[in-house]
Coordinates of C-alpha atoms and ligand atoms in Angstrom, one line a residue:
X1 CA -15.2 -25.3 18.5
X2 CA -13.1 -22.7 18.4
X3 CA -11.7 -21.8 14.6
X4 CA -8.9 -19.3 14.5
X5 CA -7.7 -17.6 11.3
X6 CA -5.7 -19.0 8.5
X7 CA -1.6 -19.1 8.7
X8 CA -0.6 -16.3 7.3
X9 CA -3.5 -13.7 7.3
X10 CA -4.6 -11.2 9.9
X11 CA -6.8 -9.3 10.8
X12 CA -6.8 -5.3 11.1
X13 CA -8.9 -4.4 14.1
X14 CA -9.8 -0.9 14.8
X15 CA -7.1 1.1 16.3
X16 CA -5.2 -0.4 13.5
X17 CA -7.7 0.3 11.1
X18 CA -7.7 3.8 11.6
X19 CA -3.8 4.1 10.8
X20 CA -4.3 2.0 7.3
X21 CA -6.8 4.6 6.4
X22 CA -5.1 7.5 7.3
X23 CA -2.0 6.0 5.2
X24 CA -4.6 5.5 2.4
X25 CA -5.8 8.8 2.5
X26 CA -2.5 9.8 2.0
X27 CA -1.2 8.3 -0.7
X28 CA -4.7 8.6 -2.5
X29 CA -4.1 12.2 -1.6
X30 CA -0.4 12.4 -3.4
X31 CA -1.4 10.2 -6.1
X32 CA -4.2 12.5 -6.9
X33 CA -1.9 15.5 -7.4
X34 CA 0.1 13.3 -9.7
X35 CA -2.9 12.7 -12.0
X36 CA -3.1 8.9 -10.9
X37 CA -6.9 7.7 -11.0
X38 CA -8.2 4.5 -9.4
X39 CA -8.9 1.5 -10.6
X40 CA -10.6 -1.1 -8.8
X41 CA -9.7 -4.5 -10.0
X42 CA -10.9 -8.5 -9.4
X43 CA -9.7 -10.3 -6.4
X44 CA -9.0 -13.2 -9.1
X45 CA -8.3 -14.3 -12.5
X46 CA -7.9 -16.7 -14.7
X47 CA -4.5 -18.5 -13.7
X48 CA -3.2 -17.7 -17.3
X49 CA -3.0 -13.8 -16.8
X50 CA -0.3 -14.6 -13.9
X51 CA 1.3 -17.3 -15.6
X52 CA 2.2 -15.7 -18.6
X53 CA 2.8 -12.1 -16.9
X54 CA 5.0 -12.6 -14.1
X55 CA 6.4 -15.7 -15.6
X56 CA 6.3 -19.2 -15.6
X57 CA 9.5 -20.0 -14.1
X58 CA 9.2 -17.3 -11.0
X59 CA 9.0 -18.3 -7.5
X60 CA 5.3 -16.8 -7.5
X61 CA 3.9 -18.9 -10.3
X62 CA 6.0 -21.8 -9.4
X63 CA 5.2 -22.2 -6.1
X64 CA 3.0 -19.6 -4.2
X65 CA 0.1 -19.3 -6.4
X66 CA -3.4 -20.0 -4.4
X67 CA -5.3 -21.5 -7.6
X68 CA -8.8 -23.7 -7.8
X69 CA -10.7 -24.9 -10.2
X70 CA -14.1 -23.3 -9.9
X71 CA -17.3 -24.9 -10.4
X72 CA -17.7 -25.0 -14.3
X73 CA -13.9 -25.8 -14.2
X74 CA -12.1 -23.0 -14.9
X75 CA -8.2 -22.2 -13.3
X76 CA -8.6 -19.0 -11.3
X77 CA -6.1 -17.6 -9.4
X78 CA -6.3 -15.4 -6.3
X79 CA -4.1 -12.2 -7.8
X80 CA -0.6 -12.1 -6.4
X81 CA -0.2 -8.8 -8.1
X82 CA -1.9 -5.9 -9.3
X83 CA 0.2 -5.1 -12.5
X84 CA -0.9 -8.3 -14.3
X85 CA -5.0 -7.2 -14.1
X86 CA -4.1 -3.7 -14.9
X87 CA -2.4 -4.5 -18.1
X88 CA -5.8 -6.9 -19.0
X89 CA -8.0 -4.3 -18.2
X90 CA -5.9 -1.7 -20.1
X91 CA -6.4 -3.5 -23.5
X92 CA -9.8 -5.3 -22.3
X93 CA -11.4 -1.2 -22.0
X94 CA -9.3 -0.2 -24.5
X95 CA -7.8 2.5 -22.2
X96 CA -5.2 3.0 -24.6
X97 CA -8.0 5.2 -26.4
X98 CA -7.3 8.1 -26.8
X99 CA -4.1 7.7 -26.6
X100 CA -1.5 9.5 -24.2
X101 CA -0.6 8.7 -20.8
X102 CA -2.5 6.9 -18.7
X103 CA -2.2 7.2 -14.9
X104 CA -3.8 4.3 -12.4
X105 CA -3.3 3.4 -9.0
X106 CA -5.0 0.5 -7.5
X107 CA -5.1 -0.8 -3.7
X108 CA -6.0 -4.0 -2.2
X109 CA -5.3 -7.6 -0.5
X110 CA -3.0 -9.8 -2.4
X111 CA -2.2 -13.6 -2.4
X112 CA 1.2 -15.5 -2.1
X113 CA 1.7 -18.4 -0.3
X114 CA 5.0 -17.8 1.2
X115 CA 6.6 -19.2 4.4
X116 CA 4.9 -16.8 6.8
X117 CA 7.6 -14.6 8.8
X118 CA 7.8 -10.8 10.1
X119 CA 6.8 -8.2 7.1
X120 CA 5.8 -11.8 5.1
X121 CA 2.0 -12.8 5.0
X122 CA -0.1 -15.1 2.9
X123 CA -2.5 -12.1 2.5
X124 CA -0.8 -8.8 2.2
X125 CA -1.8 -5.5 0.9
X126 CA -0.6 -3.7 -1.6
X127 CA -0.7 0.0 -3.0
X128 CA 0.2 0.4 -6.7
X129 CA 0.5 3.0 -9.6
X130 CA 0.9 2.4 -13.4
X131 CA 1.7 4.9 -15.7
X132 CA 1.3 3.6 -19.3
X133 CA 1.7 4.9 -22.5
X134 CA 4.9 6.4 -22.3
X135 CA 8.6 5.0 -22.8
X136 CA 10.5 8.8 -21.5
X137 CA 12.4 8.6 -18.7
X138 CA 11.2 11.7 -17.3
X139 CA 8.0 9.4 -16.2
X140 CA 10.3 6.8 -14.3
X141 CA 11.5 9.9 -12.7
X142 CA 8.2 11.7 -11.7
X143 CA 7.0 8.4 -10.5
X144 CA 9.8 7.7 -8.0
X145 CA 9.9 11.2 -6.6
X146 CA 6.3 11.0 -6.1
X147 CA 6.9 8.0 -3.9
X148 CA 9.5 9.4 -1.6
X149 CA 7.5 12.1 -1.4
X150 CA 4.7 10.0 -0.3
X151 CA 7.2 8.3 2.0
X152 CA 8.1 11.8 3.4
X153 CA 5.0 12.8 4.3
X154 CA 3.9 10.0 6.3
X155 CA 7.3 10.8 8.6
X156 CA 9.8 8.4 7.2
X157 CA 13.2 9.8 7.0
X158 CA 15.3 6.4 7.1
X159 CA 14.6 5.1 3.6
X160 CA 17.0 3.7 0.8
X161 CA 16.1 4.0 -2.9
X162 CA 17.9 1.4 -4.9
X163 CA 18.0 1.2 -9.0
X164 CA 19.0 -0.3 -11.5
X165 CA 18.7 -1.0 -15.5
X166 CA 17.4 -5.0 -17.0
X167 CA 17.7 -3.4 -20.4
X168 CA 15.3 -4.0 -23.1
X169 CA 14.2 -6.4 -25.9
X170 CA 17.7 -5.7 -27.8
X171 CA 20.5 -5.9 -25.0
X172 CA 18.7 -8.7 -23.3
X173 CA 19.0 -11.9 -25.2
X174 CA 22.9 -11.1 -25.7
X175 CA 23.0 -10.8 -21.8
X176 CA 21.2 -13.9 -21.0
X177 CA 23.7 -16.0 -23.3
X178 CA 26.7 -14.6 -21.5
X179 CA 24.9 -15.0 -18.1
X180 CA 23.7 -18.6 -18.8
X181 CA 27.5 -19.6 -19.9
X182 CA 28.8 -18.2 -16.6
X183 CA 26.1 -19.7 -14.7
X184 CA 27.1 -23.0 -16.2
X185 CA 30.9 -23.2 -14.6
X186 CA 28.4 -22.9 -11.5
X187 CA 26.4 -26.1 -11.5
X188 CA 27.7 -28.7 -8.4
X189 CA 27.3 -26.0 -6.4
X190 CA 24.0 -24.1 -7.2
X191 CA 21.1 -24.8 -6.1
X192 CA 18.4 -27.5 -7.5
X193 CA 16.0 -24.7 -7.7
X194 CA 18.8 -22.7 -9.8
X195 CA 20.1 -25.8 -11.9
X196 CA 16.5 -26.6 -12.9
X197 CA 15.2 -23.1 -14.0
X198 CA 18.7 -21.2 -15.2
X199 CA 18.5 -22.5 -18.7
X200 CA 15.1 -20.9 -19.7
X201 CA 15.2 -17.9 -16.9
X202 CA 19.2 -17.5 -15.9
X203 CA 18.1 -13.8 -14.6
X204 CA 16.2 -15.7 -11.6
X205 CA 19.2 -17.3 -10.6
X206 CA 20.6 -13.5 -9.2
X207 CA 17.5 -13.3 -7.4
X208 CA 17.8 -16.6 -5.2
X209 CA 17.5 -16.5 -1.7
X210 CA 20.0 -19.4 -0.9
X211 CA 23.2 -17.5 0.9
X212 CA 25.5 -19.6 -1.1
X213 CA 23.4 -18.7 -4.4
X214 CA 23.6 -15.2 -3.7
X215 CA 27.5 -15.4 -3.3
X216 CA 28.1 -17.0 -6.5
X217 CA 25.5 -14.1 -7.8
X218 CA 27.8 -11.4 -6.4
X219 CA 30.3 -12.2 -8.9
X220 CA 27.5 -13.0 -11.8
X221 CA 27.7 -10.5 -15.1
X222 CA 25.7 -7.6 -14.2
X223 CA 22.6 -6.3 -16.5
X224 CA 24.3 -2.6 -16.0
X225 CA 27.4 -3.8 -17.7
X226 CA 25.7 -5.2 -20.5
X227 CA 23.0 -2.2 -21.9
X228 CA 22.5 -1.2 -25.6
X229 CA 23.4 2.4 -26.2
X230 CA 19.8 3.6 -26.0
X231 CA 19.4 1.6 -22.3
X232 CA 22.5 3.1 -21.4
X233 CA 21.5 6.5 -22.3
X234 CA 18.4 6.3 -20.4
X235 CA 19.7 4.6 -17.5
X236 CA 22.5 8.0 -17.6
X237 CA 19.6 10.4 -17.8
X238 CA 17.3 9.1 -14.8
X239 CA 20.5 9.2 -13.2
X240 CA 21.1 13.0 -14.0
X241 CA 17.5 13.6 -12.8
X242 CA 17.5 11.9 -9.5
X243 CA 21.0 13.2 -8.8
X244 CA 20.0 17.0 -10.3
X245 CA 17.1 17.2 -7.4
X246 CA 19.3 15.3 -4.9
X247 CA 17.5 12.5 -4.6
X248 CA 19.6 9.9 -2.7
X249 CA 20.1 6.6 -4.3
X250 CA 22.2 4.0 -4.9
X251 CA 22.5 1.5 -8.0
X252 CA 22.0 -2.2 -7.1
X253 CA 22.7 -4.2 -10.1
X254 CA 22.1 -7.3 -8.0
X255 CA 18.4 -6.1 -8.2
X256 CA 16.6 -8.1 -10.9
X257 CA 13.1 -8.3 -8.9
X258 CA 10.8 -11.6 -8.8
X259 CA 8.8 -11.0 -12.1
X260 CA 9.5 -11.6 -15.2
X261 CA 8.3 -8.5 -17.1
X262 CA 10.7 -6.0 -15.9
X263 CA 12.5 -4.1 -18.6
X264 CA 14.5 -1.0 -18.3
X265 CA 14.7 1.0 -15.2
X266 CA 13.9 -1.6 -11.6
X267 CA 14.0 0.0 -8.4
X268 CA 13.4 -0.6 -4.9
X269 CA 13.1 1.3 -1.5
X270 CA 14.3 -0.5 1.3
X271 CA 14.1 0.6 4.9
X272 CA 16.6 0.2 7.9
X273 CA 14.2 -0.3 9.9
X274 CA 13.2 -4.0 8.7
X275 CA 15.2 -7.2 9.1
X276 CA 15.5 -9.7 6.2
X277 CA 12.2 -8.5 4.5
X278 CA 13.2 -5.1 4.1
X279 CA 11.7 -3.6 0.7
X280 CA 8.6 -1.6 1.1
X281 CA 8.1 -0.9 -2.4
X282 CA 9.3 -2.3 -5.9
X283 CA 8.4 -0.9 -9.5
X284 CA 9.9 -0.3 -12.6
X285 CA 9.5 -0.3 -16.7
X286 CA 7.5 -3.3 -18.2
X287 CA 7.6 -2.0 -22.1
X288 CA 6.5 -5.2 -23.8
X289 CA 3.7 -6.5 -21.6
X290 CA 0.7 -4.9 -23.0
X291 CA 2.0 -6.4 -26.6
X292 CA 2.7 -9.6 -25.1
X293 CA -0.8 -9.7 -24.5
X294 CA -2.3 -8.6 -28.0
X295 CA -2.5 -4.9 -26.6
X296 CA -0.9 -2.1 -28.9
X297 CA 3.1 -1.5 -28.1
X298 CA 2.5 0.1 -24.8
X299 CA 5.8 1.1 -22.8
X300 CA 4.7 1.3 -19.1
X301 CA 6.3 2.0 -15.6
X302 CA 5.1 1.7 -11.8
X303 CA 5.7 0.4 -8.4
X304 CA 3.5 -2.0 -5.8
X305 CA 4.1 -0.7 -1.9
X306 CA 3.2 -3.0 0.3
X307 CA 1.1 -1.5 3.3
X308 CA 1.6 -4.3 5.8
X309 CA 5.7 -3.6 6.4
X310 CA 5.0 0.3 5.7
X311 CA 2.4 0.5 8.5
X312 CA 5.2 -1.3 10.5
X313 CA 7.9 1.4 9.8
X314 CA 5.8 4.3 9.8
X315 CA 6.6 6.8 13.4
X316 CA 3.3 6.9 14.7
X317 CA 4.2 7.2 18.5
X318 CA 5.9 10.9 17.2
X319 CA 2.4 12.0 15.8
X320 CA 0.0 14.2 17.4
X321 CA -2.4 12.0 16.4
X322 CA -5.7 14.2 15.4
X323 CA -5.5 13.3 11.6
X324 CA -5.6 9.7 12.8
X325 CA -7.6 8.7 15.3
X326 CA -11.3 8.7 15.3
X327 CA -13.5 10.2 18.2
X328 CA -16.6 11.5 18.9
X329 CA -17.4 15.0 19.2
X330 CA -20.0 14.9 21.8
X331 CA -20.9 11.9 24.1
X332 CA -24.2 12.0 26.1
X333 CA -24.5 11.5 29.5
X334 CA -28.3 10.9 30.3
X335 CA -29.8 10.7 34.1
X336 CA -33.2 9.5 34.4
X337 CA -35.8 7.8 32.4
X338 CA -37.3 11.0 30.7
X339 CA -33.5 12.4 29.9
X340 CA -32.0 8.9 28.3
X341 CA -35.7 8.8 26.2
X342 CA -34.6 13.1 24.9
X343 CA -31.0 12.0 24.7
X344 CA -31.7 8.9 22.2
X345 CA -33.9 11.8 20.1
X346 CA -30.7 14.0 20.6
X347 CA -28.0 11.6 19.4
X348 CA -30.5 11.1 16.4
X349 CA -30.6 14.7 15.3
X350 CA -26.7 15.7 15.8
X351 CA -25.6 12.7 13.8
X352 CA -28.0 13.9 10.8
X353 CA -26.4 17.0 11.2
X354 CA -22.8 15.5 10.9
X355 CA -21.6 15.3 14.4
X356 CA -20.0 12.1 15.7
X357 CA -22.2 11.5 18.6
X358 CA -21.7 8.1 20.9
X359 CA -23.6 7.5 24.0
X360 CA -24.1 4.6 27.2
X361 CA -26.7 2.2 25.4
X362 CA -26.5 0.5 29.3
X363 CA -27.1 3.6 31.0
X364 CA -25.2 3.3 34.2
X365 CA -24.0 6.0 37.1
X366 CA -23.5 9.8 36.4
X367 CA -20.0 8.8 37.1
X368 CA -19.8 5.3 35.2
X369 CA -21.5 7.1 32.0
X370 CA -18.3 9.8 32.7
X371 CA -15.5 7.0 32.6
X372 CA -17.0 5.7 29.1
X373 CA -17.6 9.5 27.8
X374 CA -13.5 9.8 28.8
X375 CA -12.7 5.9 27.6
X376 CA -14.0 6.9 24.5
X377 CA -11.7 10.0 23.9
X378 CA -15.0 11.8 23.7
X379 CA -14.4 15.8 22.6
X380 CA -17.2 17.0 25.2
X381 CA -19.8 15.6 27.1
X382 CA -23.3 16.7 27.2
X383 CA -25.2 16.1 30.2
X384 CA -29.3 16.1 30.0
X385 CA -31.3 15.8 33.8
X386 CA -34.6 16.1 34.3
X387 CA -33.8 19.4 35.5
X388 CA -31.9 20.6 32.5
X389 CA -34.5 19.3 30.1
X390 CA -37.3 21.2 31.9
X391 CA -35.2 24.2 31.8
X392 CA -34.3 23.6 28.2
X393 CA -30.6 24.3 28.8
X394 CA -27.9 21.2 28.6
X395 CA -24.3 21.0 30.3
X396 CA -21.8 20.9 27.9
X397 CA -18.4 20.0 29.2
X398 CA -15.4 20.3 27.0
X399 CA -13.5 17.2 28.4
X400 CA -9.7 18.3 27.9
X401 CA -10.8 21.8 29.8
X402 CA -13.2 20.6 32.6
X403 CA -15.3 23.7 31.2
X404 CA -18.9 23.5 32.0
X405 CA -21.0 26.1 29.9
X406 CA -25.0 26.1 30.2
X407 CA -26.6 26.2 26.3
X408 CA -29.7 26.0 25.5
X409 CA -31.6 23.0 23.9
X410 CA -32.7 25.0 20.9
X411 CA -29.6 26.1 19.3
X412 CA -27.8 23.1 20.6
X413 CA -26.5 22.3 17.6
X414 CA -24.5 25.1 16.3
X415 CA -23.3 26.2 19.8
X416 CA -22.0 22.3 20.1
X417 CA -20.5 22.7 16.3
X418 CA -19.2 26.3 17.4
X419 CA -16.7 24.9 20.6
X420 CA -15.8 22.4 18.1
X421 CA -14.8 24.7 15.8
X422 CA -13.1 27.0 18.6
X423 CA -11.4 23.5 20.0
X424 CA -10.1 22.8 16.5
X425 CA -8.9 26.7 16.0
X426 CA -7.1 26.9 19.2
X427 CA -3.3 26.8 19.6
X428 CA -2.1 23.3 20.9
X429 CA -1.3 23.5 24.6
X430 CA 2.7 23.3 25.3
X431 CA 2.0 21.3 28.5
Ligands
AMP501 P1 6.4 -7.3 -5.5 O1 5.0 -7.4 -6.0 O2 7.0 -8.7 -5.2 O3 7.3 -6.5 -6.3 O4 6.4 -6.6 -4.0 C1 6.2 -5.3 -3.8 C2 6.1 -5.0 -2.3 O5 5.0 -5.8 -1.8 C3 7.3 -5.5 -1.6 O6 8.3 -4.6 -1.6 C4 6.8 -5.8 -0.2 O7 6.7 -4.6 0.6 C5 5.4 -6.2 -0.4 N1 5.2 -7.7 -0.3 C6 5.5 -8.6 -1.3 N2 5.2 -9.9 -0.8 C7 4.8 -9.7 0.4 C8 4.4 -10.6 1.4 N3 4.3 -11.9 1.2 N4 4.0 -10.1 2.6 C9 4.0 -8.8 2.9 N5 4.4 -7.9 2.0 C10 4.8 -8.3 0.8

């Protein structure tokens, strides 16, 4: 029987697998200068955490959830998100001691089950940061900029970063009203979805996908036209900031995002490079969710990339490569009983002493041990005779030269760490 994997899902084989960890390094490597920490969270939760977070009356708890019951019958929920079980673990540690900012990021699979299509799995991966503790604007700022510079660095160029305000506890509930009265002269021709839910969540009904939806939408009242003084202030000086470093950006006040606990500043950063599913990354302010869930008034902001359609967009083919790619430094070529039996020793003793050393466990022809030394992309190649191992002196051949150089067996090591460190020093050919 042959069982094939789940609709939806995939897997990341190596070749892939080097790229996702080379990306990872990366942003781990930005994040760190940032002062983001990591935080590794559960896989799943109790059902509630989601519910209550992102919302009862979103697309994600209303239909893409992947809840069970377990066996002493409790609702779990594979996590769909990452904010939701930062926010728990925040006021279950009592991060929020001592107080000041507090800076996480978090990485890992996610769970939605959504109508599979490209840059659209059932299980997707996600980057995220949080900052909480902090309701200045010069946080949603740093936050942003340390994204496109993330962006930059892995060689994307082509990117769109789209804001715009929900504005807060205060401005809100006057919005919805209006929103929910001109939502009403709408009904015959919204859809069921939209008619069902506008009444307790009319912000949703900007965010529907159905084309004839998203025209009525268009012409919706806009959050950004409807701010309190202070949301409007601080919308103006993120603004200022972005355009005073000459970030580009543009304001989308179509943008509400699929989760309820958005407050403030939204944003998203879309690339031209994708079709229909084009964001690779949305964040924003959620000031009222740690309180919402018994937590001390904690204003918060951050943003969930998700790696699947930034892998896709990312220019690999115009990278030298060397940062990504995993190969061995030496690759053994062994002739003869008594030379494969030194060779295994060999590959042993360089590996404890940190070289990456692969080898023909099927021992074939000089030549046929040759092809897999070059197959595997191998650095050099060292070749051990019976002659040579009598001698005490190996061939070492660097396998971009064609260099042969005699060395001798007992400072093996170093000389073979030596031309790596030469090969790694050396200008990169022109040809
Ligand atoms: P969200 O958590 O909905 O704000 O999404 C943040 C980012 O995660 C999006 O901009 C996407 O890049 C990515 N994402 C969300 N849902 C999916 C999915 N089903 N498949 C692949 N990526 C996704």
């Amino acid at each position: 029987m042959k069982i094939q994997s789940v609709r939806g899902v995939k897997d990341i084989l190596p070749g892939e697998s080097e790229k996702w960890q080379w990306v990872e390094r990366m942003a781990r490597n930005v994040f760190c200068r940032y002062g983001f920490r990591e935080i590794r969270l559960p896989i799943f939760e109790k059902t509630q955490l989601f519910a209550r977070s992102i919302g009862e009356t979103t697309d994600i708890v209303e239909k893409e959830m992947y809840t069970f019951t377990d066996r002493s019958g409790e609702q779990i929920t594979l996590r769909p998100e990452g904010t939701a079980s930062v926010v728990r673990a925040y006021i279950q540690h009592k991060l929020y001691n001592p107080p000041g900012v507090l800076k996480l990021y978090y990485q890992g699979p996610m769970f939605r089950y959504e109508r599979p299509q490209a840059g659209r799995f059932r299980q997707f991966y996600q980057i995220g940061v949080e900052a909480l503790g902090t309701e200045n604007p010069l946080i949603d700022f740093e936050v942003m900029t340390m994204l496109i510079e993330f962006f930059r660095l892995l060689g994307l160029d082509d990117l769109e970063l789209q804001i715009n305000s929900l504005g807060c506890s205060r401005c809100r509930p006057g919005y919805r009203d209006t929103l929910k009265s001109e939502i009403r002269k709408h009904l015959n021709v919204l859809c069921e979805n939209c008619c069902a839910r506008y009444e307790r969540n009319p912000l949703r009904v900007l965010d529907c996908k159905v084309e004839t939806d998203q025209e009525i939408a268009r012409h919706l009242p806009k959050t950004i036209e409807n701010l309190c003084t202070e949301c409007e202030e601080n919308f103006t000086r993120i603004r200022a900031m972005l355009d005073g470093t000459g970030v580009p950006y543009s304001i989308n006040p179509q943008m509400v995002r699929g989760l309820d606990y958005y407050t403030r500043t939204t944003f998203e950063v879309v690339s031209k490079k994708l079709g229909a599913q084009n964001a690779l990354c949305g964040g924003g302010r959620y000031d009222t969710l740690v309180e919402e869930f018994d937590g001390p008034a904690t204003p918060c902001f951050g943003f969930a990339v998700g790696m699947d359609r930034l892998l896709s967009v990312i220019p690999f083919e115009k990278m030298d490569g060397t940062d990504i790619e995993v190969r061995p430094d030496v690759f053994l070529v062994a002739l003869g009983d008594p030379a494969a039996e030194v060779s295994f020793r060999l590959a042993h003793q360089l590996r404890s002493e940190g070289l990456a050393v692969e080898m023909d466990y099927d021992r074939g022809s000089l030549k046929s041990q040759m092809r897999k030394a070059n197959k595997a992309n191998s650095l050099f190649t060292l070749i051990l005779g019976e002659n040579e191992i009598q001698a005490g002196k190996y061939l070492l051949k660097d396998m971009e030269t064609g260099t042969q150089t005699e060395i001798a067996a007992d400072t093996l090591s170093q000389t073979v760490k030596n031309s790596l460190r030469r090969k790694a020093d050396a200008p990169l050919s022109t040809d």
